[in-house]
Coordinates of C-alpha atoms and ligand atoms in Angstrom, one line a residue:
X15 CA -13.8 -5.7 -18.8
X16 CA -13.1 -2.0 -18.5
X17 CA -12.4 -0.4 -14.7
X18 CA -11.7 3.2 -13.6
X19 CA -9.6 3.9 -10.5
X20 CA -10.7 7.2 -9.4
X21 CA -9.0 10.2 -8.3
X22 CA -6.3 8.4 -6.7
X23 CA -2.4 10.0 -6.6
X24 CA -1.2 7.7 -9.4
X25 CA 2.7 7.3 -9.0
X26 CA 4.1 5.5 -11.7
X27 CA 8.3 6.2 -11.4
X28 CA 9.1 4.6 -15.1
X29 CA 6.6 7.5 -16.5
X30 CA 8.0 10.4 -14.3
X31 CA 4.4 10.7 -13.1
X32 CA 2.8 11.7 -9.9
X33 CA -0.1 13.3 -10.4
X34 CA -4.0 13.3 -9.2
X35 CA -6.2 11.2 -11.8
X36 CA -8.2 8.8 -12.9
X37 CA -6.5 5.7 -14.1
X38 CA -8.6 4.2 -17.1
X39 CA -8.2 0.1 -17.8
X40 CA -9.7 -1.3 -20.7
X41 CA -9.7 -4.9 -21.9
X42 CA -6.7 -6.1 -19.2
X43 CA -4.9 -2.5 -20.4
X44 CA -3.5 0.6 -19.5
X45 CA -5.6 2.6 -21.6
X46 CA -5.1 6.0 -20.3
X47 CA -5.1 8.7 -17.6
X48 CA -8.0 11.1 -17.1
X49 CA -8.0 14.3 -15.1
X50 CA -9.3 13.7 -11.7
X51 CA -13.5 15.0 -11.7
X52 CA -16.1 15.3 -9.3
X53 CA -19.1 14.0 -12.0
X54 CA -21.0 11.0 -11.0
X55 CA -19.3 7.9 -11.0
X56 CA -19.5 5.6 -13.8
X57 CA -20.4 1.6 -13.7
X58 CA -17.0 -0.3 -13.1
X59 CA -15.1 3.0 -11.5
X60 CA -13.6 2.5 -8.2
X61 CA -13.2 6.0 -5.4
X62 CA -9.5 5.9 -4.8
X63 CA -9.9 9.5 -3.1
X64 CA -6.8 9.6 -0.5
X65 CA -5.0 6.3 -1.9
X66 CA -1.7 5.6 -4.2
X67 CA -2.0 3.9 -7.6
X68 CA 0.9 2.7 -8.5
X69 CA 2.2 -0.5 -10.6
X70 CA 1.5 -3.9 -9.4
X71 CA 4.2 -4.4 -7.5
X72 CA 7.3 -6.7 -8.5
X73 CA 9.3 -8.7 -6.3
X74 CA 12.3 -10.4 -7.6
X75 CA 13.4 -13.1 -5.0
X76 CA 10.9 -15.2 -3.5
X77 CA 11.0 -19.2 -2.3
X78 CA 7.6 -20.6 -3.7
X79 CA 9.0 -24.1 -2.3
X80 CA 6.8 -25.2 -5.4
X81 CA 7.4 -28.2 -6.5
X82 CA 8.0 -30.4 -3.5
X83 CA 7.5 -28.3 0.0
X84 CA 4.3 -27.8 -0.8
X85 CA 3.3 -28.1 2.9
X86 CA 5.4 -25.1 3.2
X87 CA 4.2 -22.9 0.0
X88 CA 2.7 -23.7 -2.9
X89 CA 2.0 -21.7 -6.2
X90 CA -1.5 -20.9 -5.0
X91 CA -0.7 -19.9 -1.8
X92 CA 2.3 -18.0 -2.3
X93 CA 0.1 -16.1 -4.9
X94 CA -2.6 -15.8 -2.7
X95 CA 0.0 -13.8 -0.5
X96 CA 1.6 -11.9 -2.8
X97 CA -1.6 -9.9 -4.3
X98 CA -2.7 -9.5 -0.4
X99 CA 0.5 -7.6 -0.2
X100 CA 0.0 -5.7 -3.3
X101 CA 2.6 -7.8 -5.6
X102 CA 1.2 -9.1 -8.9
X103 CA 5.0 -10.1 -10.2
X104 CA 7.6 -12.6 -8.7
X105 CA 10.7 -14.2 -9.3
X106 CA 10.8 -17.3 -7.8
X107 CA 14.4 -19.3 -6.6
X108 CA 15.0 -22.4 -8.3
X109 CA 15.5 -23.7 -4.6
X110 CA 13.0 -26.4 -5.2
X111 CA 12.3 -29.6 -5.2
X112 CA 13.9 -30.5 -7.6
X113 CA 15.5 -27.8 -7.9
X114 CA 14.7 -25.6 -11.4
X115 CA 17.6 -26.4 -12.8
X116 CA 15.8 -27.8 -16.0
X117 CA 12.8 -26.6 -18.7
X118 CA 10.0 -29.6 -17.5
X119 CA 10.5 -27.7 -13.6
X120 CA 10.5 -24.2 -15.5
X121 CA 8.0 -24.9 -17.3
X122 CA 5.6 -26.8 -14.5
X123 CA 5.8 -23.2 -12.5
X124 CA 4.8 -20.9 -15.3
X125 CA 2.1 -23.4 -16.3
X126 CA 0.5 -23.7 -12.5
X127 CA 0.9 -19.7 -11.9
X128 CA -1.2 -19.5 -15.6
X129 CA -3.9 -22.2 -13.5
X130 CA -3.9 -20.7 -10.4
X131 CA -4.4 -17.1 -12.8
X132 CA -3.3 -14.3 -10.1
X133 CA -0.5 -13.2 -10.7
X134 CA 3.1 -13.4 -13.5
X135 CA 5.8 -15.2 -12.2
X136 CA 9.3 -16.0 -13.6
X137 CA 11.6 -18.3 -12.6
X138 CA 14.9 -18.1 -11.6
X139 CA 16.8 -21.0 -12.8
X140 CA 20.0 -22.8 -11.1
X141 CA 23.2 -21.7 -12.4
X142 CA 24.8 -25.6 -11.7
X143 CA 23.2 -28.9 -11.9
X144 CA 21.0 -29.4 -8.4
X145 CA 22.9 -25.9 -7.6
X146 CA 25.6 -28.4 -6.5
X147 CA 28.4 -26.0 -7.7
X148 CA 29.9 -28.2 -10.5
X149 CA 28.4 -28.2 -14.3
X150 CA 26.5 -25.3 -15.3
X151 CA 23.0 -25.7 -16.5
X152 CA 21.3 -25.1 -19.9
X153 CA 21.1 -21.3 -20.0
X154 CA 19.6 -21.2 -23.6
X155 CA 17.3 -23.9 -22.9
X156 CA 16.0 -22.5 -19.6
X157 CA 15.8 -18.9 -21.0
X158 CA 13.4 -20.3 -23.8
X159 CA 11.4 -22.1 -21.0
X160 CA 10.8 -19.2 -19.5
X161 CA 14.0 -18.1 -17.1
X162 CA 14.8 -14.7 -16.5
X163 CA 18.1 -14.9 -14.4
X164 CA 20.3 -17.7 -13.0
X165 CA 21.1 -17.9 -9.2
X166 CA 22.2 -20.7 -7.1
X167 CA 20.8 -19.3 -3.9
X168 CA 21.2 -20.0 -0.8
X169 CA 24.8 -22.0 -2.3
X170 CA 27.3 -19.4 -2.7
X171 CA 29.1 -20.2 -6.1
X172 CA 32.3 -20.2 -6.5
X173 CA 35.0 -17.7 -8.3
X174 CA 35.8 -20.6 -11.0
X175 CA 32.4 -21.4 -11.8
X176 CA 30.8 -17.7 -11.8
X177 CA 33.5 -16.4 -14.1
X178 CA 32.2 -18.8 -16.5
X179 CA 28.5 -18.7 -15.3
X180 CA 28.8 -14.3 -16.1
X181 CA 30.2 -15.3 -19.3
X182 CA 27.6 -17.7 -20.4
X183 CA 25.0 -15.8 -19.0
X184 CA 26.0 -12.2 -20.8
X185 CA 25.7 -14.4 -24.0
X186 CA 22.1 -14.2 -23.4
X187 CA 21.7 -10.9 -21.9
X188 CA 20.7 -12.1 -18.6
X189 CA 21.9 -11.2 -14.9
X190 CA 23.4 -13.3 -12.2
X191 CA 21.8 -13.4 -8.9
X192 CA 23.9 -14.3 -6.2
X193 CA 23.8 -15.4 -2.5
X194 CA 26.9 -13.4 -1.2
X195 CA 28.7 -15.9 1.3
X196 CA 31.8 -17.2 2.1
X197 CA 30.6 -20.7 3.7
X198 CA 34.6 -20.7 5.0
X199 CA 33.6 -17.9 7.0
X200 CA 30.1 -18.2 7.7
X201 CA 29.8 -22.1 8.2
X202 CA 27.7 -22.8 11.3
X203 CA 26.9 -18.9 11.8
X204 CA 23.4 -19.2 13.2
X205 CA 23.4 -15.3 13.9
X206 CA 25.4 -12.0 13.1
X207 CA 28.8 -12.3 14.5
X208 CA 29.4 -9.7 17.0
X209 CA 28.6 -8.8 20.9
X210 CA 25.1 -10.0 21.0
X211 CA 26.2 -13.2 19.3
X212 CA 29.0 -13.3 22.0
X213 CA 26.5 -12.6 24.8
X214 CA 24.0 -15.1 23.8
X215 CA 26.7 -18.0 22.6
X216 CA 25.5 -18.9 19.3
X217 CA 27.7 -18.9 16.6
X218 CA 28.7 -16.0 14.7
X219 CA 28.4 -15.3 10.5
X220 CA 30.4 -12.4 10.1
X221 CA 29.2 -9.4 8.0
X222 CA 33.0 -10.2 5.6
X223 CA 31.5 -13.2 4.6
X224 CA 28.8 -11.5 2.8
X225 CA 31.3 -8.6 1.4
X226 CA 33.9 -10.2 0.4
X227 CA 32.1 -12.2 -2.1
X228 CA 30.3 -8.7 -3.2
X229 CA 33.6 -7.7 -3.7
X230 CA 34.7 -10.7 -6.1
X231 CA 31.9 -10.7 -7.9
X232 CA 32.6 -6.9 -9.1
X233 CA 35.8 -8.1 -10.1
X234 CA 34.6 -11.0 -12.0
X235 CA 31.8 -8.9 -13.6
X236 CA 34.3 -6.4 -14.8
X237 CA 36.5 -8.6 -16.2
X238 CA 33.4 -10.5 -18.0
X239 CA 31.5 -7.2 -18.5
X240 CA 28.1 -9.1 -17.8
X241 CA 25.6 -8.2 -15.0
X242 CA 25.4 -9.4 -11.7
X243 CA 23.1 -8.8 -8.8
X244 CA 23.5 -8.7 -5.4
X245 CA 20.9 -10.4 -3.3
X246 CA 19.5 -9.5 -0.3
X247 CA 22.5 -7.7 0.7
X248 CA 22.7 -7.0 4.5
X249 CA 26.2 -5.2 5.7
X250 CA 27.9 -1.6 5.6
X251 CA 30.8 -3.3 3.6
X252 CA 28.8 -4.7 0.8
X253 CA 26.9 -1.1 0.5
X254 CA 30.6 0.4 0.1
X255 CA 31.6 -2.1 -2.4
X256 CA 28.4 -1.7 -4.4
X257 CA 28.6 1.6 -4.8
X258 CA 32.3 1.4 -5.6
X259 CA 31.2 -0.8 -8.4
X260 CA 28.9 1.3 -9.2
X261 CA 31.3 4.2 -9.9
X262 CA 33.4 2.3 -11.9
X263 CA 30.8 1.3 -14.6
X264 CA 30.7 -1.8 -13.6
X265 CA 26.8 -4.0 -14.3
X266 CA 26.3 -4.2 -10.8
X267 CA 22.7 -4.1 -9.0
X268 CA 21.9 -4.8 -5.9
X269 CA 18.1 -5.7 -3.8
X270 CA 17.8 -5.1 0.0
X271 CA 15.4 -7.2 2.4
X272 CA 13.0 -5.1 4.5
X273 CA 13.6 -7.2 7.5
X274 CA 17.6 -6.4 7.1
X275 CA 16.2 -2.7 7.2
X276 CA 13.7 -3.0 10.4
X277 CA 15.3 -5.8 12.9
X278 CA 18.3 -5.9 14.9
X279 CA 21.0 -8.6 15.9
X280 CA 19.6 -7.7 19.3
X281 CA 16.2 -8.9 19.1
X282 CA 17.5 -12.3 19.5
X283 CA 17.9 -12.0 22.6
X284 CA 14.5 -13.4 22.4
X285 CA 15.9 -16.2 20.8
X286 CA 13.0 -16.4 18.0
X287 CA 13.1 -18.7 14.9
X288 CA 11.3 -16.4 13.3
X289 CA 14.4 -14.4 13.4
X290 CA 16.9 -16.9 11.8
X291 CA 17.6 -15.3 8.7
X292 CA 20.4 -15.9 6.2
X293 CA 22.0 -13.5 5.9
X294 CA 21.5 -12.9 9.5
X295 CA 20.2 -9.6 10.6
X296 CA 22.6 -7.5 11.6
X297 CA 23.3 -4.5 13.7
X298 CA 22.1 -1.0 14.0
X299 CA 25.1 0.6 12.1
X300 CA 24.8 -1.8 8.8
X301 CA 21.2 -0.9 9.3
X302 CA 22.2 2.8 9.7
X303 CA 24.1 2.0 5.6
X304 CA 22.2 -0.2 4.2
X305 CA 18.9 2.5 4.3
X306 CA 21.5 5.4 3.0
X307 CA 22.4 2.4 0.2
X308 CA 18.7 2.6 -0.7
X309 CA 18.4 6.1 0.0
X310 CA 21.1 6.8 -2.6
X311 CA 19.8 4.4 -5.0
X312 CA 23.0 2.5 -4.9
X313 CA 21.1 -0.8 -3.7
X314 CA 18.5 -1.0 -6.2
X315 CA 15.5 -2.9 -5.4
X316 CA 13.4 -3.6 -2.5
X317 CA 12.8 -7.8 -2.6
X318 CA 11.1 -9.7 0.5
X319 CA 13.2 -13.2 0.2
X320 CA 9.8 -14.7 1.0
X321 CA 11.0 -17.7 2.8
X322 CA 8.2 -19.9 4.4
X323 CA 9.0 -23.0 6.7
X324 CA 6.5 -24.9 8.4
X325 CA 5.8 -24.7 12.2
X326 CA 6.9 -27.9 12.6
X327 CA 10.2 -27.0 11.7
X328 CA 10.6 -23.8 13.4
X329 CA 9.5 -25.1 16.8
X330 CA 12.9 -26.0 17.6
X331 CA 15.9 -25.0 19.2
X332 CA 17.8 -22.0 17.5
X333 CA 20.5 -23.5 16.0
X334 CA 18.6 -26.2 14.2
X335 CA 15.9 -23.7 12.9
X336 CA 15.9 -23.6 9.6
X337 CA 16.8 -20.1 7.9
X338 CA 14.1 -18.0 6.8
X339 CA 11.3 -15.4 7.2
X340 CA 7.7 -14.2 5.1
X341 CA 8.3 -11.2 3.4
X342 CA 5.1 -11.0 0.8
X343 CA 2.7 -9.5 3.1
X344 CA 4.3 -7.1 5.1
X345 CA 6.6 -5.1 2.6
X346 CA 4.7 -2.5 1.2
X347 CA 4.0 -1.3 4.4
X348 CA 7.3 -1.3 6.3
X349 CA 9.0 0.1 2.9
X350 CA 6.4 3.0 3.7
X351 CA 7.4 3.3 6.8
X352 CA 10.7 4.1 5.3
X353 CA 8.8 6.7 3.6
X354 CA 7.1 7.8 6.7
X355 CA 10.7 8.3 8.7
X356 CA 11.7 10.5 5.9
X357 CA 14.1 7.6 4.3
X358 CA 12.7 7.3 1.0
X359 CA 10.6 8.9 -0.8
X360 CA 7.4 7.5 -2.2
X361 CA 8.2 7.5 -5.9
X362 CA 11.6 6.4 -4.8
X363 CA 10.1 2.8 -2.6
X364 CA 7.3 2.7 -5.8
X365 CA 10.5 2.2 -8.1
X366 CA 12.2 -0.2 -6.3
X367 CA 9.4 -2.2 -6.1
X368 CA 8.4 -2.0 -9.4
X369 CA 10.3 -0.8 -12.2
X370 CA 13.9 -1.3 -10.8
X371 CA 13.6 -5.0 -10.2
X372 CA 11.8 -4.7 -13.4
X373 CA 14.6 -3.6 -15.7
X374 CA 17.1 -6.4 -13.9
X375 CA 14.9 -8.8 -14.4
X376 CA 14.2 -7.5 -18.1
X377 CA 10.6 -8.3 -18.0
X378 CA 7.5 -6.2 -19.3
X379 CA 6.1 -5.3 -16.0
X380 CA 6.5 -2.4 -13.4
X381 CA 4.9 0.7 -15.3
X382 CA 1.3 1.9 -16.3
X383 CA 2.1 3.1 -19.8
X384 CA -0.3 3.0 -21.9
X385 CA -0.9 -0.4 -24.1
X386 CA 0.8 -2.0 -21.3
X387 CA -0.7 -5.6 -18.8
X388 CA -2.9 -3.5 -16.3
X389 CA -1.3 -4.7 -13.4
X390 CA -1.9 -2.5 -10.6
X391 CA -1.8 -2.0 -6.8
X392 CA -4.1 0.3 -5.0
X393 CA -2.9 1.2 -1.3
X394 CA -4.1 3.8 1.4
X395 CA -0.5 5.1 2.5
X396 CA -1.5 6.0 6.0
X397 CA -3.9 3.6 7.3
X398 CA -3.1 1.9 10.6
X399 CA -3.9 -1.9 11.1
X400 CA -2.3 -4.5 12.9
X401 CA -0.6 -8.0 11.2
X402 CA -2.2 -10.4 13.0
X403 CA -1.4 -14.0 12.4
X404 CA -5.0 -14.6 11.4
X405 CA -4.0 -12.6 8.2
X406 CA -1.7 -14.7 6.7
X407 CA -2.8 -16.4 4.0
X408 CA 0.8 -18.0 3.3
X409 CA 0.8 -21.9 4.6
X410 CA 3.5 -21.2 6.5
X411 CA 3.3 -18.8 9.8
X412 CA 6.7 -17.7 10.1
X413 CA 7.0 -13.9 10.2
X414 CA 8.9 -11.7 13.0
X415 CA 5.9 -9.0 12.3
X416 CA 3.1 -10.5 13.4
X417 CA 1.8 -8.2 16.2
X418 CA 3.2 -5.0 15.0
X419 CA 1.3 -2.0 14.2
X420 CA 1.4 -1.1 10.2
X421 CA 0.9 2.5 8.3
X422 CA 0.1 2.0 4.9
X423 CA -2.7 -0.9 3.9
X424 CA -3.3 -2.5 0.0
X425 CA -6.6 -2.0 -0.8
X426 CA -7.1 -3.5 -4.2
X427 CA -4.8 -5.3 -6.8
X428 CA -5.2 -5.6 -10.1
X429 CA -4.1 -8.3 -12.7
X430 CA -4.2 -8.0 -16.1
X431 CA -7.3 -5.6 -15.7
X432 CA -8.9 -8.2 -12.9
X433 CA -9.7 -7.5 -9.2
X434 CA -7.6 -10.4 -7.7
X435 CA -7.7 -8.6 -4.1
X436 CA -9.8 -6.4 -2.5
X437 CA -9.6 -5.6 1.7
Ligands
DOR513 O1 16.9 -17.1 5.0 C1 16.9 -17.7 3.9 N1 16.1 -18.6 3.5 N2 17.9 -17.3 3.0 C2 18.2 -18.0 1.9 O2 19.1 -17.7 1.3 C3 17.3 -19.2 1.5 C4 16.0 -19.1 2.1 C5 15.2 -20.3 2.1 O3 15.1 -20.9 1.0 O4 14.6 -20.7 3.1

């Protein structure tokens, strides 16, 4: 099957290339860029006149809750999200049911994703047995199942354990993804600790939870020399700490969630589920950072921490709500709002989600050289639409956005050299 994508702008950061063209697939390949023409259009060629092409997007952190919530998600529907929103790569947490903290569970995800046949996923696998903190998993055996990193998320894992979880994992060459948080701090924090959380009397998880766990890890990284990532980091602190690590050579990335980058502590005044995030969202100032973190490049990748919970389970009061948002269809478009307020650039947000999660992750995906899996997203950068709840094709409902006005719309994505999505 060959397809031509038409004098689009195609962006692809891991080339250095931004440039007018055609973008020429040929059996489920990158087979080259032409100069862009005006000549009659050829059978199979798509008009991307006014639109990015860019690398299918990756996003490394996202809750498939597949196997056993599958009234929540499931490997179909989650994938059926992800190419709406322009992703055709995920790495999923092993925070399933049973956890992935062993090859058959590994191996049951890649096999389902190959079924379902829209996009690659790789799974994240549990550092510790049922992620209960105590005996490390199988790295070797995981990583030949199919693993790409280890992560106990959602549990914070502690100092004891990650030392030896760096060390084992550097053996291998793979990263460390870690849920920054101090439970001895954060334990029962339903919100941000600070004056809204004061005003509205819910319990407070302070933003030294979350950074003073990003600092140990540095510390622990450097004394292993192995890599460790920072997930969905969310405070001013961790940014600082990051960047000091950073400095000092040590193998530290980090990813950013675009809801820490878009919502305040203060919109919970409304007291929305949809809302109860962990970590929490914050306030305008860590905001203020954590977009000059990304700006900077010291926070790495953009990754949604597609969370889904059912209704049922939402529909309650706050503070038994479980934590959690959907991230997959509505981050290409507020990251380009970030590009539209002048914090990012577009080559900068196409890198982060594509390339830089990428490279962390180690996998083949993220660019359109040539010879490479013609994965690819198509979007129209400045077209306004509206995310209505009707449009999610998640099971699960629960997304702050629904409602808000969005600049920047996918029009068509591409896996291995197949239309999986088209508006
Ligand atoms: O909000 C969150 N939800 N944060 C996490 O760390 C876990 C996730 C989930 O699995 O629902």
């Amino acid at each position: 099957m060959n397809l031509r994508i038409e004098n689009g702008r195609i962006i692809d950061p891991a080339n250095n290339i931004d440039k007018t063209g055609t973008l020429v697939i040929r059996n489920g390949k990158i087979a080259g860029i032409e100069k862009a023409k005006t000549a009659r259009r050829a059978k199979g060629s798509f008009d991307a006149t006014g639109m990015v092409i860019c690398p299918g997007l990756v996003d490394m952190h996202v809750h498939l809750r597949d196997p056993g919530q599958e009234y929540k998600e499931d490997i179909e529907s989650g994938s059926l999200a992800a190419v709406k929103g322009g992703f055709t790569t995920l790495a999923c947490m092993p925070n399933t049911d049973p956890i992935n903290d062993n090859p058959s569970v590994t191996e049951y995800m890649i096999k389902k994703t190959r079924r379902v046949g829209l996009i690659h996923l790789y799974p994240i696998a549990a550092i510790s047995k049922g992620s209960q903190g105590k005996e490390l998993t199988e790295f070797g055996v995981l990583k030949r199942a199919g693993a790409v990193a280890f992560s106990d998320d959602g549990q914070p894992t502690r100092a004891g354990l990650m030392r030896r979880a760096l060390e084992y994992a550097s053996q291998f060459d793979m990263p460390i993804l870690d849920h920054c948080e101090e439970r001895d701090l954060s334990r029962d924090g339903v919100m941000h600790e600070g004056e809204v959380s004061a005003l509205l009397g819910l319990k407070g998880w302070p933003g030294e939870a979350e950074s003073t766990i990003v600092y140990r890890n540095i510390q622990l990284a450097a004394m292993t020399q192995a890599r460790i990532h920072m997930c969905h980091l969310s405070t001013s602190e961790s940014v600082a700490q990051v960047r000091a690590g950073k400095r000092a050579g040590v193998r530290v990335t980090a990813e950013v969630a675009p809801h820490h980058l878009f919502l305040e502590d203060r919109a919970l005044e409304s007291f929305s589920t949809n809302l109860k995030v962990n970590p929490p969202l914050r306030s305008r100032p860590h905001i203020r950072s954590l977009r000059q973190g990304l700006k900077q490049d010291v926070i790495d990748a953009i990754a949604t921490d597609h969370a889904p919970h059912a209704d049922f389970e939402k529909q309650t009061v706050f503070e038994s709500a479980p934590f959690g948002l959907l991230g997959l269809q509505t981050a290409l478009p507020l990251g380009l709002q970030l590009c539209h307020e002048k914090v990012l650039t577009l080559k900068q947000l196409i890198s982060k989600l594509t390339i830089l999660p990428a490279r962390i992750l180690n996998i083949p995906h993220g660019t359109l050289t040539v010879g490479s899996r013609a994965d690819v997203t198509i979007f129209a950068p400045s077209r306004v639409w509206q995310f209505r709840a009707e449009d999610i094709v998640s099971k699960s409902h629960n997304s702050p956005f629904i409602g808000r006005e969005m600049r920047g719309e996918v029009i068509r994505t591409i896996h291995n050299g197949r239309v999986v999505y088209s508006v």
